[in-house]
Short mmCIF file of C-alpha atoms in Angstrom, two decimals:
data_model
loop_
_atom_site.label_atom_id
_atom_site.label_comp_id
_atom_site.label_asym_id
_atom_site.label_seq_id
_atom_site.Cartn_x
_atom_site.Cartn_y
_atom_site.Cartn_z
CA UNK A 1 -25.14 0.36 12.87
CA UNK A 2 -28.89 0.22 12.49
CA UNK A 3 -29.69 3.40 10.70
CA UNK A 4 -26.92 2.13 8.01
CA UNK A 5 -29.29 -1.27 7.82
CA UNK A 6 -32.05 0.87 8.09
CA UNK A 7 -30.58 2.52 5.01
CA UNK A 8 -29.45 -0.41 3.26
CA UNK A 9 -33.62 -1.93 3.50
CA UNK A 10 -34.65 2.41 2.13
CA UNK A 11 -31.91 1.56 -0.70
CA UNK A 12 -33.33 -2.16 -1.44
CA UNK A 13 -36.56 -0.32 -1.66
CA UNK A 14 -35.90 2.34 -3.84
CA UNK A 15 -34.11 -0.37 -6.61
CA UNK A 16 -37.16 -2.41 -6.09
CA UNK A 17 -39.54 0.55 -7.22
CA UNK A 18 -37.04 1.36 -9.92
CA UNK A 19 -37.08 -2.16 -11.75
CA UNK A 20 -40.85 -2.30 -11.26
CA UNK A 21 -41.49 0.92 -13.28
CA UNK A 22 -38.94 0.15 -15.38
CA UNK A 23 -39.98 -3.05 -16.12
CA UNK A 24 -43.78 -1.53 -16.68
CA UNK A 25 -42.18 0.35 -19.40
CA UNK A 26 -41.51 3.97 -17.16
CA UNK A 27 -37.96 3.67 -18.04
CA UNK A 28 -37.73 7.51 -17.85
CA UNK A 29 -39.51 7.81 -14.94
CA UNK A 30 -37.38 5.11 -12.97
CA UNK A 31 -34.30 7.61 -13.17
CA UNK A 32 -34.76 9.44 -9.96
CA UNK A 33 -35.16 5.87 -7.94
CA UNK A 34 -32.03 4.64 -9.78
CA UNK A 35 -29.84 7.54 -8.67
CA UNK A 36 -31.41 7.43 -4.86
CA UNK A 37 -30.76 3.65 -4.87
CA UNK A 38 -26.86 4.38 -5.96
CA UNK A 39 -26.79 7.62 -3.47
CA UNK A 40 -28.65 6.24 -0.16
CA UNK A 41 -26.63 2.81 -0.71
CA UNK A 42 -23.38 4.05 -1.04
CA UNK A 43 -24.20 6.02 2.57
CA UNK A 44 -25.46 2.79 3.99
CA UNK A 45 -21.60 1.20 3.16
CA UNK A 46 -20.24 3.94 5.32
CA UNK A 47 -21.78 1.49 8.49
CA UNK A 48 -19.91 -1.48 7.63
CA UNK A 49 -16.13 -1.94 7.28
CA UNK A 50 -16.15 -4.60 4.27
CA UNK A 51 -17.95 -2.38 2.33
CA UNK A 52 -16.67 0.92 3.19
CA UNK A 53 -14.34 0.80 0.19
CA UNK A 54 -17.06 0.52 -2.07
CA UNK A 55 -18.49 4.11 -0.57
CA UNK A 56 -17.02 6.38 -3.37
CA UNK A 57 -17.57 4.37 -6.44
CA UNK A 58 -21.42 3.79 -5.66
CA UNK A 59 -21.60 7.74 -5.39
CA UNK A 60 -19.95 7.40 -9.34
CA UNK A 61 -22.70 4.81 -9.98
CA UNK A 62 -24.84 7.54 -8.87
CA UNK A 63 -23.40 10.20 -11.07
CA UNK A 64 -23.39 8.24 -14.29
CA UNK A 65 -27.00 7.28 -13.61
CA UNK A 66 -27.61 11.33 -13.22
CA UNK A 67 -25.60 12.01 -16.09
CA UNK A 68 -27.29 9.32 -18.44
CA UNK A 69 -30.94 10.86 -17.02
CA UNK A 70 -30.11 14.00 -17.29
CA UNK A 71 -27.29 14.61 -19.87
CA UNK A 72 -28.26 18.53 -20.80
CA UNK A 73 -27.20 19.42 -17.09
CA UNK A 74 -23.37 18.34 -17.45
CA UNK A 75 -22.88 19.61 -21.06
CA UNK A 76 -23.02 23.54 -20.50
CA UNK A 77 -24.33 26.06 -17.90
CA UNK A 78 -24.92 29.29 -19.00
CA UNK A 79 -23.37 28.55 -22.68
CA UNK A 80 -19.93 27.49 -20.74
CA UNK A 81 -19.30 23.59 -21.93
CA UNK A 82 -18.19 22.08 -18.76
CA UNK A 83 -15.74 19.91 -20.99
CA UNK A 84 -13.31 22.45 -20.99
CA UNK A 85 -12.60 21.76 -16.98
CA UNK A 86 -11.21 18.69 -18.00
CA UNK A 87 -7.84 19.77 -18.34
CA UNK A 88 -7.55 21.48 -15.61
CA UNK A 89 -8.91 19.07 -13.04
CA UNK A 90 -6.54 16.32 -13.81
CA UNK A 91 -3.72 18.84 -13.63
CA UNK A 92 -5.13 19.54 -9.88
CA UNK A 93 -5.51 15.40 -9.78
CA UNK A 94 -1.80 15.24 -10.97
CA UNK A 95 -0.08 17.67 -9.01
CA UNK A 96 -1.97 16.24 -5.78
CA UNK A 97 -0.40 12.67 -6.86
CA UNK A 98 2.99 14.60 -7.08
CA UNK A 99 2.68 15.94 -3.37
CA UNK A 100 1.85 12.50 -2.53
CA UNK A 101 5.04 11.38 -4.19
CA UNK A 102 8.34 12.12 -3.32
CA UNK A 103 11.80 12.21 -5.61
CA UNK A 104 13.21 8.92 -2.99
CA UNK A 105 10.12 7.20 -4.80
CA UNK A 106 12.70 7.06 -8.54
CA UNK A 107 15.32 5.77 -6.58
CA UNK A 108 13.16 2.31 -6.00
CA UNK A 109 14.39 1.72 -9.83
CA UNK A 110 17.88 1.05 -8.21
CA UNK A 111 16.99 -0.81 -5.01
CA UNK A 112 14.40 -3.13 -7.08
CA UNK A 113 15.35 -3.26 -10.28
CA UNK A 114 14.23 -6.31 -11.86
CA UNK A 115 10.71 -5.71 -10.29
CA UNK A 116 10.58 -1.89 -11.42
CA UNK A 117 11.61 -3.30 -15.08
CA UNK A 118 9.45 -6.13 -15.73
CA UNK A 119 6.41 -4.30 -13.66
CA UNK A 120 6.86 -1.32 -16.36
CA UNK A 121 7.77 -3.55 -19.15
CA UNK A 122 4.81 -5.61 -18.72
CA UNK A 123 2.52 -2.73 -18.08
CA UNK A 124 3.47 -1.27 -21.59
CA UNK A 125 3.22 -4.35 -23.53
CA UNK A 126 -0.13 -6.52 -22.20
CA UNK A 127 -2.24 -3.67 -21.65
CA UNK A 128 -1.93 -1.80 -24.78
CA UNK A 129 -1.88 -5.25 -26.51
CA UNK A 130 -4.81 -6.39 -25.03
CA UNK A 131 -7.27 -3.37 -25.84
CA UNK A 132 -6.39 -3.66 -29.71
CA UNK A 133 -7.00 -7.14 -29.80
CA UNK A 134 -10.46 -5.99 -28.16
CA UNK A 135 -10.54 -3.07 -30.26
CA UNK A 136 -10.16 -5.20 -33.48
CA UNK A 137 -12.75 -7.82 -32.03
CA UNK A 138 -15.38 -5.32 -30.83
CA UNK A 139 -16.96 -4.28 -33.75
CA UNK A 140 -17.26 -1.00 -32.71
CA UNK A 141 -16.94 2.55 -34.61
CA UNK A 142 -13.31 3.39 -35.00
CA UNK A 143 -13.42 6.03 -32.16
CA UNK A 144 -15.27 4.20 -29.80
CA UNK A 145 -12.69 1.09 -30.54
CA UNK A 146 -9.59 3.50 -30.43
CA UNK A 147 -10.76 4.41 -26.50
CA UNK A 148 -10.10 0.84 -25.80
CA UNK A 149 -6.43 0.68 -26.99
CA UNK A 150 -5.89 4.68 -25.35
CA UNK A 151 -6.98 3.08 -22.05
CA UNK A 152 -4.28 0.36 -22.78
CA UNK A 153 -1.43 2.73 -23.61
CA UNK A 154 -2.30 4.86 -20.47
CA UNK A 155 0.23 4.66 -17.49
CA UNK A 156 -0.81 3.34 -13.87
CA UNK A 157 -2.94 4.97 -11.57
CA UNK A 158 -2.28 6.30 -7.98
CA UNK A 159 -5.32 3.68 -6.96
CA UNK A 160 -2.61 0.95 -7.56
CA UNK A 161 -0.54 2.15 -4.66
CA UNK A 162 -4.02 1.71 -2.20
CA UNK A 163 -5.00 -1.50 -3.95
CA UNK A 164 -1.31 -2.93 -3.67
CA UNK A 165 -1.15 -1.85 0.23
CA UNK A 166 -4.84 -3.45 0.99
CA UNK A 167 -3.87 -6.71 -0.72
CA UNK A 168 -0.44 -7.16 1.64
CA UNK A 169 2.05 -6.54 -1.93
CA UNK A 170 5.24 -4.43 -2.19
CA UNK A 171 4.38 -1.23 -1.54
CA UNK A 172 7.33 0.87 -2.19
CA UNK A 173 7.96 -1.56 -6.10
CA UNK A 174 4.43 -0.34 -6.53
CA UNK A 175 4.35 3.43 -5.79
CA UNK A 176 8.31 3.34 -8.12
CA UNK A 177 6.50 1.29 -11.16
CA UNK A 178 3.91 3.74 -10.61
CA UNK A 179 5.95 6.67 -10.54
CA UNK A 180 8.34 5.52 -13.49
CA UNK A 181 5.47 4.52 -15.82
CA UNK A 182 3.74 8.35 -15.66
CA UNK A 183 6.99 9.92 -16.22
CA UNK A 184 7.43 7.48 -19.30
CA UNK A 185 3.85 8.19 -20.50
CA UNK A 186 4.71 11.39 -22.74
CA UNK A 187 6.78 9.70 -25.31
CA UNK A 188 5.33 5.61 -24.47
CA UNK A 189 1.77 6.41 -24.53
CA UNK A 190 1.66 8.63 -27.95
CA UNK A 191 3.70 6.10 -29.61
CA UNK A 192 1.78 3.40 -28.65
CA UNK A 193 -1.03 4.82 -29.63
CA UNK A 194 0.06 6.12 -33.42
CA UNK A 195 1.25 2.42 -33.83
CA UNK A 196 -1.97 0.52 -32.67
CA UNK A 197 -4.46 3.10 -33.11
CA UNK A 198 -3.77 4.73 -36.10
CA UNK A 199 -5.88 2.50 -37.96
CA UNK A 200 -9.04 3.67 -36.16
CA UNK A 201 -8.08 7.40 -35.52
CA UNK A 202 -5.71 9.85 -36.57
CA UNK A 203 -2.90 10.24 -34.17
CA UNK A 204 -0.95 13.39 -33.67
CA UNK A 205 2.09 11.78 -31.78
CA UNK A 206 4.13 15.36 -31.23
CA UNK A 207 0.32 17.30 -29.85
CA UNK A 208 -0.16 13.82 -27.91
CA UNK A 209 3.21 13.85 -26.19
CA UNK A 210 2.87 18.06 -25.48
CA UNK A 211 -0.99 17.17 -24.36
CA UNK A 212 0.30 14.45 -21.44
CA UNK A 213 3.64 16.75 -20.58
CA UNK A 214 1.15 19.77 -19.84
CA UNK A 215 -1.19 17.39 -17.85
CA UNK A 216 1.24 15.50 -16.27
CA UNK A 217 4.76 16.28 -16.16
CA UNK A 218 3.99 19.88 -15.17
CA UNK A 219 1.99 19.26 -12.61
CA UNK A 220 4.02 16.49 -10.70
CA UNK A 221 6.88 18.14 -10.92
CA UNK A 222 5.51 20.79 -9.41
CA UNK A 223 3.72 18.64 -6.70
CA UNK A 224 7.18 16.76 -6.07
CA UNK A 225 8.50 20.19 -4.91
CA UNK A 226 5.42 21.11 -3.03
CA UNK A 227 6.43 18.38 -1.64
CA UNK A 228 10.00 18.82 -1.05
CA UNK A 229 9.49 22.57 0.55
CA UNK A 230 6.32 22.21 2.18
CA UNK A 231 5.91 18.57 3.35
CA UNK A 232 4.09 18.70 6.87
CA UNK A 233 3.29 23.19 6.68
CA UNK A 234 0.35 22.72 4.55
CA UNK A 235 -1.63 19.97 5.97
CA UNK A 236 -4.61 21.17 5.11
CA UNK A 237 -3.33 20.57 1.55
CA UNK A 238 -2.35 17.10 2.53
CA UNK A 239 -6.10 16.36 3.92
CA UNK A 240 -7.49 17.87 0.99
CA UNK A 241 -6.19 16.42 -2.22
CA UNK A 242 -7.55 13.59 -1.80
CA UNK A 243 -11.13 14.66 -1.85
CA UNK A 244 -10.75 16.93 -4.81
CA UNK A 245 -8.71 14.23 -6.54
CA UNK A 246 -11.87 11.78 -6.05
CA UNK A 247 -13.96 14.54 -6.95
CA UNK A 248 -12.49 15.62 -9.45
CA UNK A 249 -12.57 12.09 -11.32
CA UNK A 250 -16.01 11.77 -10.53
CA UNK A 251 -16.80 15.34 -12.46
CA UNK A 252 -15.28 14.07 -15.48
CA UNK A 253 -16.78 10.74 -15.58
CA UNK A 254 -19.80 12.03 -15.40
CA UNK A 255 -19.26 15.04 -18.31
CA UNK A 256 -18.14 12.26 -20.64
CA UNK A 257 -20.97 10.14 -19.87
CA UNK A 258 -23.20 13.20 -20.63
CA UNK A 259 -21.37 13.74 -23.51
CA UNK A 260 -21.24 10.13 -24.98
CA UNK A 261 -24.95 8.91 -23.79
CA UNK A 262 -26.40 7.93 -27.49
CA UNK A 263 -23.35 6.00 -27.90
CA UNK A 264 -23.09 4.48 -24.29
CA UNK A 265 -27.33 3.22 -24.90
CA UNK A 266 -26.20 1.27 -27.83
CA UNK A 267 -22.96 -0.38 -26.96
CA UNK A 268 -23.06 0.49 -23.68
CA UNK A 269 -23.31 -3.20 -22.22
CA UNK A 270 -20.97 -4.52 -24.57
CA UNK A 271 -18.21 -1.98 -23.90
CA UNK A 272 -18.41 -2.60 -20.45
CA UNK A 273 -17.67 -6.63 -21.18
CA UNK A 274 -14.90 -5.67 -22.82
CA UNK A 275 -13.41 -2.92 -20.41
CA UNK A 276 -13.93 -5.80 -17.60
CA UNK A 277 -12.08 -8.25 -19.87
CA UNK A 278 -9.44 -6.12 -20.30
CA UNK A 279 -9.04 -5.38 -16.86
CA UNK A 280 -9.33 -9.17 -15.31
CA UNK A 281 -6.77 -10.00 -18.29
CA UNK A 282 -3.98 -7.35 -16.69
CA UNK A 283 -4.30 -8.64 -13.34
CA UNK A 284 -3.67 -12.14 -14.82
CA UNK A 285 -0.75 -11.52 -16.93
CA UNK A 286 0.70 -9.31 -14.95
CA UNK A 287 0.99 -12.13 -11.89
CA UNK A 288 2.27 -14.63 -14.24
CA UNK A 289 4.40 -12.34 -16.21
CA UNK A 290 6.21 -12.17 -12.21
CA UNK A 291 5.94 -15.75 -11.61
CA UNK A 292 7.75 -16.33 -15.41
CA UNK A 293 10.96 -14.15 -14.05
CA UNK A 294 10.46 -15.90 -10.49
CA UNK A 295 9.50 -13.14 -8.48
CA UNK A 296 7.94 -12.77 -4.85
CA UNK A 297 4.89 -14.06 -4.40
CA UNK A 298 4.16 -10.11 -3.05
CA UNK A 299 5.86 -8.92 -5.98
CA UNK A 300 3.56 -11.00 -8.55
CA UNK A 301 0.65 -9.70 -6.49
CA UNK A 302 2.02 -5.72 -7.24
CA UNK A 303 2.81 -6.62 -10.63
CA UNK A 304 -0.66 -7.55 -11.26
CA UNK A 305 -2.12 -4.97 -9.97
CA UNK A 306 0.18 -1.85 -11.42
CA UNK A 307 -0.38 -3.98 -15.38
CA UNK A 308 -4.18 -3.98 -14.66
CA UNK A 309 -4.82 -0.52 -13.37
CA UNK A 310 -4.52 2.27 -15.67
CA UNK A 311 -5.35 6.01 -15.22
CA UNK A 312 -8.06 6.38 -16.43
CA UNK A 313 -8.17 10.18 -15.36
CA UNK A 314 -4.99 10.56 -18.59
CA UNK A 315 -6.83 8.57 -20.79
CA UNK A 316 -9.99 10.94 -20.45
CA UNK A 317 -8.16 14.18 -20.57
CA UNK A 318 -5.95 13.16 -23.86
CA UNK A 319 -9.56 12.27 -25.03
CA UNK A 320 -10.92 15.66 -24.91
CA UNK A 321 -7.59 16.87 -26.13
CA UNK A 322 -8.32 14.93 -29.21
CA UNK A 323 -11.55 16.20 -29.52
CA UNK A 324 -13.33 12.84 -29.48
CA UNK A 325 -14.38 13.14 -26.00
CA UNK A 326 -17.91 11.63 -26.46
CA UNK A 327 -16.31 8.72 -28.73
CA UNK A 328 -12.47 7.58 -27.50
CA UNK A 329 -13.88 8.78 -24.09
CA UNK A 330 -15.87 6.30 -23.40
CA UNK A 331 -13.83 3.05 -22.57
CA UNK A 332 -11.53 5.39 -20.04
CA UNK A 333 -14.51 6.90 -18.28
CA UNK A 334 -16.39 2.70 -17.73
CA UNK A 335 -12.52 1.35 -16.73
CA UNK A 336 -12.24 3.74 -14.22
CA UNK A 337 -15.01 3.07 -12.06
CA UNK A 338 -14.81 -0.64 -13.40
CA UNK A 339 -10.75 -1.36 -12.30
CA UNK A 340 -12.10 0.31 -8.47
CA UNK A 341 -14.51 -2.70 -8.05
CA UNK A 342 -12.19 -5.36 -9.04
CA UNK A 343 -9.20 -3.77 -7.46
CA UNK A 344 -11.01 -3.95 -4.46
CA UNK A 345 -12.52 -7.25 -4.62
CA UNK A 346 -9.21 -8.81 -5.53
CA UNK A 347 -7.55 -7.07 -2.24
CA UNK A 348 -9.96 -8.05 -0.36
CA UNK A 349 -9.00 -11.88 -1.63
CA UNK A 350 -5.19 -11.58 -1.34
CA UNK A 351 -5.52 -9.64 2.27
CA UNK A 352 -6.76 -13.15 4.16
CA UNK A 353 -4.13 -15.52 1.40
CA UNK A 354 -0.44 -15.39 3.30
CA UNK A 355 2.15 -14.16 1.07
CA UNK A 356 4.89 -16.15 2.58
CA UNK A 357 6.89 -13.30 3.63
CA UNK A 358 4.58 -11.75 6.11
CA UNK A 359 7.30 -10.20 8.73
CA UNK A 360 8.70 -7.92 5.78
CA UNK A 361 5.20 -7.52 5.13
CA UNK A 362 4.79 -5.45 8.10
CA UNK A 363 7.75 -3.82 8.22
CA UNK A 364 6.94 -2.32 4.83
CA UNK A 365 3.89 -1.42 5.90
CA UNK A 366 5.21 0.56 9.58
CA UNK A 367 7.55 2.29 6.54
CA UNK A 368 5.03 3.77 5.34
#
């Protein structure tokens, strides 16, 4: 436990130096502090089990901090644009959320249905309503303001399932809304996004719906019977995904950031208001779209959570796919890291509040 202090006091110290110089007007020189402030602290959370959670989004912090210092590295090595991996890392994201999955995850819809339907329902219709009220507010270029409703009109994330489990909800109505809500995301999402969007950017709804099929469908259907055939003979696999999932996210948050820096300097604090208004306004409407239709109090909780967590991962990839990377990319790449934070926090905050129905509680959670 003390070299993690130890490291915490080197981390204090290094943010310290960074503000000073930047603060003396050595803004550019301050870069490498910033980045060993974000890398040496994140390592320092490793020694204490509050903070643990927080261990892989500092290391994003980190690479966003790189990526705004150094941009030219994360554009192109060797006249090879590293946007082009884009694609294919959230098909390796995807088809490691499909081995997590399983097909008895779609049959939730007819064990729960009520929760399944207003938990999509409400995902669908606050989110993506939400961002183009923002949108419209913001100010903002069109393409810029058109990544704000595209993170809105994006389905859930797999982080939903961990933040719904840490904050004692309904696991198996949150891994089903979950599931349900991608595999509605080729024909909700585009449509969505040619109705409130189309005003900023033009919207191909037939390449959008192909675009989120090959990224998503493809590759979770696949995973699903990766799943099915090999469950348990490739564990390996199983230990894996999740690192090259995380690390995977991480590379393309950091390639958009590269790619959208000029645009990030200007509006940069302002977008991020907005992404975290956006976000805190999910989690609220979501619980008391549940407590309208009288749901569990763990139900609210997951309902909150799967309308206020979107994935972001989609969002960036039908970005580039659109060709506006550096521009509609932007709002998906700050909610990503953003929804982590408060995702956490607010598990952290539900885990010590009783839900009332504690001994199914932990029979759910022996389940899974």
């Amino acid at each position: 436990m003390n070299v993690y202090k130890l490291l915490a006091g080197v981390a204090g110290l290094c943010l310290l130096v960074a503000l000073f110089m930047a603060l003396s007007g050595n803004l550019p020189q301050a870069g490498p502090f910033f980045i060993a402030f974000f890398l040496v602290l994140a390592v320092s959370f490793r020694g204490f089990e509050k903070l643990k959670g927080f261990t892989y989004t500092t290391v994003i912090f980190a690479a966003v901090t790189t990526a705004l210092y150094y941009p030219q590295h994360f554009q192109s090595v060797n006249g090879f644009k590293l946007a082009a991996l884009i694609t294919p890392l959230i098909q390796i994201i995807m088809f490691g959320m499909g081995t997590s999955m399983s097909f008895g995850d779609f049959v939730g819809v007819v064990k729960m249905p009520k929760g399944v339907l207003i938990g999509v329902v409400s995902h669908f219709i606050i989110m993506p309503t939400i961002g183009f009220t923002l949108a419209n507010l913001s100010g903002f270029p069109p393409e810029i303001a058109a990544g704000i409703i595209l993170i809105g009109c994006s389905p859930n994330g797999m982080a939903s399932n961990v933040i719904s489990y840490l904050a004692k909800a309904n696991l198996a109505l949150s891994i089903t809304i979950t599931a349900i809500s991608t595999m509605l995301a080729p024909i909700v999402t585009p449509l969505l996004m040619s109705l409130l969007a189309g005003a900023f950017v033009q919207i191909d709804t037939l390449h959008m719906m192909w675009d989120i099929i090959k990224m998503v469908i493809i590759p979770i259907g696949a995973g699903l019977l990766f799943n099915k055939f090999f469950s348990g003979k490739a564990k390996w696999l199983d230990d894996a995904m999740p690192i090259v999932s995380m690390a995977g996210i991480a590379f393309i948050i950091v390639i958009i950031t590269a790619a959208g820096r000029d645009s990030l300097l200007t509006i940069g604090p302002t977008l991020l208001l907005l992404v975290l208004i956006h976000n805190l306004s999910g989690y609220t409407l979501g619980y008391w779209s549940g407590r309208l239709f009288k749901m569990s109090e763990r139900d609210c909780r997951t309902i909150a959570i799967e309308v206020g967590m979107q994935n972001g991962g989609l969002a960036s990839g039908i970005a580039k796919e659109m060709g506006k990377m550096a521009t509609v990319g932007l709002a998906p790449a700050i909610f990503g890291p953003l929804m982590n934070i408060t995702g956490s926090i607010l598990a952290s905050w539900w885990q010590g509040k009783p839900t009332g129905d504690e001994e199914s509680y932990v029979e759910t959670g022996r389940a899974h």
